[in-house]
Amino acid sequence: MEPGLQQAPQLHTEIISWFTANARDLPWRRPECSPWGVFVSEIMLQQTPVVRVLPVWEQWMKRWPEPSALAAEPSGEAVRAWGRLGYPRRALRLHAAATAMTDRFGGSVPATREELLTLPGVGTYTAAAVASFAFGRRETVVDTNIRRVHARALSGKALPAPALNAAEMRLAAALLPGDDAASVAWNASVMELGALVCTARSPKCAACPVRERCAWLAAGEPAPEYVPKGQAWAGTDRQVRGALMAVLRYARGPVPRKTLLGPADLVTAAPGNSARDAADAAAGTEAAALAKLRALQAPAEQLERALAGLLADKLAEENDAGLQLPA
Ligand code: SF4
């Protein structure tokens, strides 16, 4: 047993009290937020910070307040509305999940972890988080922020293991309060503490409600046991895929392959697109996205590879007229 586990009741009280006083007021945390709103937020927040998710979530919920509303539209509309949140396959998964909810769950988000796990693209974390935050069920929720707080406060390590392991899950399960409502509050509180105070690069220990009990501080702040891999972006296929997707999102029709992958002088010379390009240039949309794509100066083979990846992932489709978001 982790020595810190004996202090679990105190940790619960201190971290939940801190959360009550300091939590951010986020729309998906408000009592009036629907389970669908929570579900959408969980998918969007997986790899994107809150500040970028907020405006997209608001627009998404206005346009598709129910899963059936999203399921009624082509998946390409979900990809378009995803905007610049990154990892756009999540938009396709959200659309597929909304379709499954409509077909199999009467248009509602299912309430149990087991049912949530049957939805396309829903893994262990999302199922537990939605069951906890949307339905008040007692589930062990473990995300990056929670893992980091557990690693430091309980295990005395600067960082959690590179990948989630069984020992961490056992520790998280042992820490979970027995009462349903307290377990939900605990999940949300530890996650928020990790996001705001016990951050990856510069934990604000002076402002931490559990600094007196923190095993990492008590151990003299030992250094990490490994160097976390940075997420390279510039020059990667991911960057090129993002730039290609931006063009397709802004386009109001198929974009000829030659325009998408061709040299810079084709930006405004695509056959049949001149009126549209002029409008776009004024609005800073498709033409601007094409200009950004050109500015990357990606080699032809990288452009081809990135586009092939988008087609394989069904984030784009191609017909005689060119490339577009999925219909
Ligand atoms: S005292 Fe510092 S390292 Fe320990 S849990 Fe709090 S913020 Fe994290």
XYZ file of C-alpha atoms and ligand atoms in Angstrom:
335
model
C 0.000 0.000 0.000
C 1.256 3.506 -0.824
C 2.078 5.141 2.528
C 0.006 8.192 1.530
C -3.163 6.112 1.282
C -3.590 6.357 5.048
C -4.091 10.071 4.513
C -6.847 9.570 1.952
C -9.636 11.088 4.097
C -7.578 14.255 4.674
C -6.639 14.448 1.000
C -10.321 14.166 0.062
C -11.320 16.989 2.391
C -8.494 19.321 1.460
C -8.579 18.859 -2.295
C -12.381 18.949 -2.568
C -12.503 22.114 -0.401
C -9.861 23.701 -2.600
C -11.915 22.785 -5.678
C -15.083 24.289 -4.204
C -13.284 27.592 -3.755
C -11.103 27.617 -6.879
C -12.643 25.558 -9.692
C -13.094 27.237 -13.037
C -16.692 27.900 -14.021
C -16.884 25.775 -17.161
C -20.194 25.284 -18.984
C -19.954 21.493 -19.010
C -19.611 21.515 -15.225
C -22.823 23.451 -14.619
C -25.786 21.493 -13.287
C -27.903 22.400 -16.312
C -25.409 20.867 -18.755
C -26.836 17.775 -20.455
C -25.010 14.422 -20.555
C -24.468 15.106 -24.259
C -22.708 18.375 -23.376
C -20.458 16.505 -20.961
C -19.791 13.811 -23.546
C -18.828 16.364 -26.220
C -16.556 18.199 -23.774
C -14.761 15.003 -22.811
C -13.974 14.159 -26.430
C -12.829 17.702 -27.205
C -10.705 18.028 -24.063
C -8.774 14.805 -24.623
C -5.952 16.483 -26.487
C -6.894 20.159 -26.536
C -6.693 22.811 -23.779
C -9.869 24.249 -22.235
C -9.329 27.718 -23.652
C -9.417 26.413 -27.230
C -12.265 24.001 -26.582
C -14.653 26.561 -25.042
C -15.763 28.490 -28.173
C -16.002 25.363 -30.309
C -18.006 23.530 -27.629
C -20.428 26.491 -27.325
C -21.039 26.584 -31.082
C -21.296 22.818 -31.279
C -23.946 22.641 -28.557
C -25.963 25.447 -30.160
C -25.954 23.697 -33.495
C -26.303 20.128 -32.238
C -27.958 20.216 -28.804
C -28.813 16.515 -29.046
C -26.938 13.514 -30.459
C -29.704 13.002 -33.057
C -29.134 16.509 -34.465
C -25.493 15.702 -35.153
C -26.304 12.233 -36.467
C -28.705 13.782 -39.002
C -25.873 15.679 -40.724
C -22.974 14.355 -42.811
C -19.832 13.527 -40.857
C -18.002 16.173 -42.895
C -20.015 18.864 -41.095
C -18.641 17.588 -37.786
C -15.117 17.795 -39.201
C -15.780 21.325 -40.473
C -17.163 22.467 -37.110
C -14.193 20.877 -35.348
C -12.154 23.809 -36.636
C -8.636 23.943 -35.300
C -9.023 21.714 -32.241
C -6.542 19.267 -33.744
C -6.694 15.491 -34.047
C -9.822 15.786 -36.234
C -10.473 12.045 -36.204
C -12.172 12.859 -32.909
C -14.868 14.720 -34.880
C -15.579 11.591 -36.900
C -15.696 9.524 -33.706
C -18.083 12.005 -32.106
C -20.328 11.786 -35.157
C -20.197 7.989 -35.098
C -20.980 7.974 -31.360
C -23.956 10.327 -31.915
C -25.213 7.971 -34.634
C -24.895 4.975 -32.301
C -26.712 6.856 -29.510
C -29.499 7.679 -31.957
C -29.743 4.131 -33.316
C -29.236 2.145 -30.130
C -29.987 4.347 -27.113
C -33.078 6.317 -28.153
C -31.039 9.432 -28.906
C -29.587 9.665 -25.382
C -26.111 9.276 -23.950
C -26.024 5.891 -22.182
C -25.471 6.174 -18.437
C -23.247 3.247 -17.526
C -19.560 2.730 -18.175
C -20.299 -0.622 -19.824
C -22.780 0.902 -22.281
C -20.569 3.903 -22.961
C -17.741 1.535 -23.864
C -19.884 0.100 -26.678
C -19.893 3.479 -28.467
C -17.389 3.958 -31.295
C -14.246 5.736 -30.214
C -15.040 5.619 -26.498
C -12.255 4.196 -24.356
C -11.794 3.501 -20.666
C -11.105 7.094 -19.680
C -14.034 8.656 -21.549
C -16.511 6.013 -20.394
C -15.523 6.495 -16.740
C -15.467 10.294 -17.003
C -18.909 10.542 -18.629
C -20.458 8.036 -16.198
C -18.975 10.069 -13.333
C -19.485 13.665 -14.460
C -22.733 13.301 -16.415
C -24.477 10.656 -14.340
C -22.933 10.915 -10.873
C -21.724 7.322 -10.831
C -18.803 6.109 -8.767
C -16.090 5.470 -11.367
C -12.315 5.654 -11.204
C -11.343 8.451 -13.582
C -7.663 8.658 -14.487
C -6.380 11.276 -16.901
C -2.948 12.881 -17.316
C -3.580 15.533 -14.672
C -4.867 13.039 -12.112
C -1.953 10.700 -12.755
C 0.516 13.519 -12.159
C -1.069 14.542 -8.834
C -1.161 10.920 -7.673
C 2.469 10.383 -8.713
C 3.674 13.416 -6.783
C 1.406 13.610 -3.760
C 1.194 9.860 -3.095
C 4.148 8.159 -4.797
C 6.798 10.883 -4.380
C 7.720 10.896 -8.077
C 8.096 13.941 -10.296
C 6.121 12.343 -13.114
C 3.863 9.332 -13.550
C 5.137 6.382 -15.599
C 5.324 7.040 -19.364
C 2.206 4.889 -19.854
C -0.685 4.178 -17.510
C -0.066 0.938 -15.615
C -1.994 -1.422 -13.339
C -0.347 -0.116 -10.151
C -1.553 3.407 -10.921
C -5.074 2.156 -11.555
C -5.025 0.277 -8.236
C -3.839 3.393 -6.425
C -6.534 5.534 -8.092
C -9.225 2.974 -7.230
C -8.033 2.787 -3.613
C -8.140 6.586 -3.340
C -11.695 6.928 -4.651
C -14.173 7.900 -1.897
C -16.870 5.285 -1.271
C -19.779 7.690 -1.603
C -21.049 8.401 -5.146
C -21.247 12.196 -4.829
C -17.883 12.422 -3.075
C -16.281 10.231 -5.754
C -17.500 12.592 -8.496
C -16.233 15.615 -6.567
C -12.901 13.871 -5.984
C -12.442 13.030 -9.669
C -13.172 16.617 -10.705
C -11.081 18.120 -7.904
C -7.889 16.167 -8.503
C -8.160 16.769 -12.237
C -8.503 20.515 -11.641
C -5.629 20.549 -9.155
C -3.422 18.924 -11.788
C -4.559 21.396 -14.448
C -4.135 24.562 -12.376
C -1.634 23.924 -9.561
C 0.250 20.652 -9.895
C 1.177 21.386 -13.481
C 3.670 19.378 -15.515
C 6.432 21.953 -15.798
C 6.090 24.249 -12.788
C 3.940 23.010 -9.923
C 2.755 25.866 -7.716
C 3.351 24.036 -4.460
C 3.010 27.159 -2.315
C -0.632 27.373 -3.425
C -1.346 23.654 -3.094
C -3.846 22.499 -0.473
C -1.893 19.274 0.187
C 1.650 20.618 0.309
C 2.002 19.451 3.938
C 1.261 15.867 2.864
C 2.949 15.775 -0.548
C 5.342 12.819 -0.844
C 7.328 14.489 -3.631
C 7.996 17.609 -1.565
C 8.800 15.462 1.466
C 11.322 13.510 -0.612
C 13.137 16.729 -1.592
C 11.601 17.127 -5.062
C 13.501 14.325 -6.832
C 14.090 14.804 -10.544
C 11.997 12.940 -13.138
C 13.176 9.423 -13.942
C 12.869 10.059 -17.675
C 12.594 12.978 -20.062
C 9.066 13.240 -21.457
C 8.932 13.187 -25.234
C 8.002 16.594 -26.585
C 5.259 16.734 -29.158
C 7.058 17.879 -32.269
C 4.866 19.883 -34.591
C 6.805 22.037 -37.045
C 7.665 20.128 -40.194
C 5.705 17.028 -39.202
C 3.100 15.202 -41.246
C 0.607 16.266 -38.560
C 1.273 19.903 -39.327
C 0.816 19.310 -43.056
C -2.362 17.300 -42.446
C -3.703 20.177 -40.340
C -2.961 22.680 -43.102
C -4.615 20.477 -45.739
C -7.659 20.028 -43.513
C -7.949 23.797 -43.044
C -8.233 24.262 -46.820
C -10.946 21.609 -47.076
C -12.852 23.056 -44.129
C -12.992 26.504 -45.663
C -13.716 25.327 -49.205
C -17.308 25.550 -50.339
C -16.901 22.754 -52.841
C -14.394 20.155 -54.008
C -10.816 21.420 -54.222
C -8.957 20.101 -57.276
C -5.963 17.945 -56.295
C -3.752 20.200 -58.425
C -4.849 23.213 -56.382
C -4.346 21.492 -53.092
C -0.934 20.019 -53.822
C 0.298 22.240 -56.606
C 2.760 25.121 -56.620
C 1.962 28.530 -55.165
C 0.801 30.161 -58.387
C -2.173 27.789 -58.484
C -3.621 29.308 -55.316
C -5.658 31.838 -57.226
C -5.622 30.128 -60.601
C -7.639 26.988 -59.913
C -9.946 26.417 -62.871
C -13.503 27.437 -62.149
C -12.686 28.793 -58.715
C -11.821 32.396 -59.422
C -15.009 33.948 -58.042
C -14.829 31.788 -54.980
C -11.151 32.547 -54.448
C -11.784 36.259 -54.672
C -14.486 36.000 -52.028
C -12.242 33.842 -49.893
C -9.314 36.166 -50.185
C -11.547 38.949 -48.929
C -12.813 36.810 -46.092
C -9.382 35.312 -45.364
C -10.664 31.765 -45.657
C -9.868 29.164 -48.330
C -7.232 31.289 -50.063
C -5.648 32.160 -46.734
C -5.591 28.489 -45.758
C -3.961 27.631 -49.078
C -1.391 30.361 -48.553
C -0.564 28.911 -45.114
C -0.232 25.460 -46.636
C 2.186 26.786 -49.274
C 4.152 28.649 -46.627
C 5.054 25.321 -45.015
C 7.018 24.479 -48.170
C 6.336 20.814 -47.566
C 8.028 18.483 -50.068
C 5.681 16.951 -52.638
C 6.044 13.470 -51.168
C 5.097 14.724 -47.708
C 2.019 16.470 -49.112
C 1.024 13.291 -50.938
C 1.605 11.203 -47.824
C -0.400 13.557 -45.607
C -3.262 13.616 -48.090
C -3.216 9.832 -48.417
C -3.462 9.661 -44.623
C -6.505 11.949 -44.579
C -8.193 9.841 -47.265
C -7.374 6.610 -45.421
C -8.756 8.059 -42.178
C -11.914 9.134 -44.040
C -11.353 12.743 -43.025
C -11.441 13.632 -46.712
C -12.835 12.076 -49.848
C -12.000 12.481 -53.492
C -14.168 12.461 -56.597
C -13.724 13.679 -60.170
C -14.123 17.301 -59.083
C -11.496 17.112 -56.381
C -11.142 16.687 -52.625
C -13.629 17.577 -49.937
C -14.748 16.764 -46.427
C -16.757 13.550 -46.142
C -20.361 13.863 -47.302
S 2.682 20.122 -3.239
Fe 3.348 20.581 -5.293
S 3.981 18.634 -6.189
Fe 2.802 18.174 -4.337
S 0.736 17.830 -5.083
Fe 0.862 19.990 -4.510
S 1.472 21.091 -6.378
Fe 1.833 18.903 -6.708
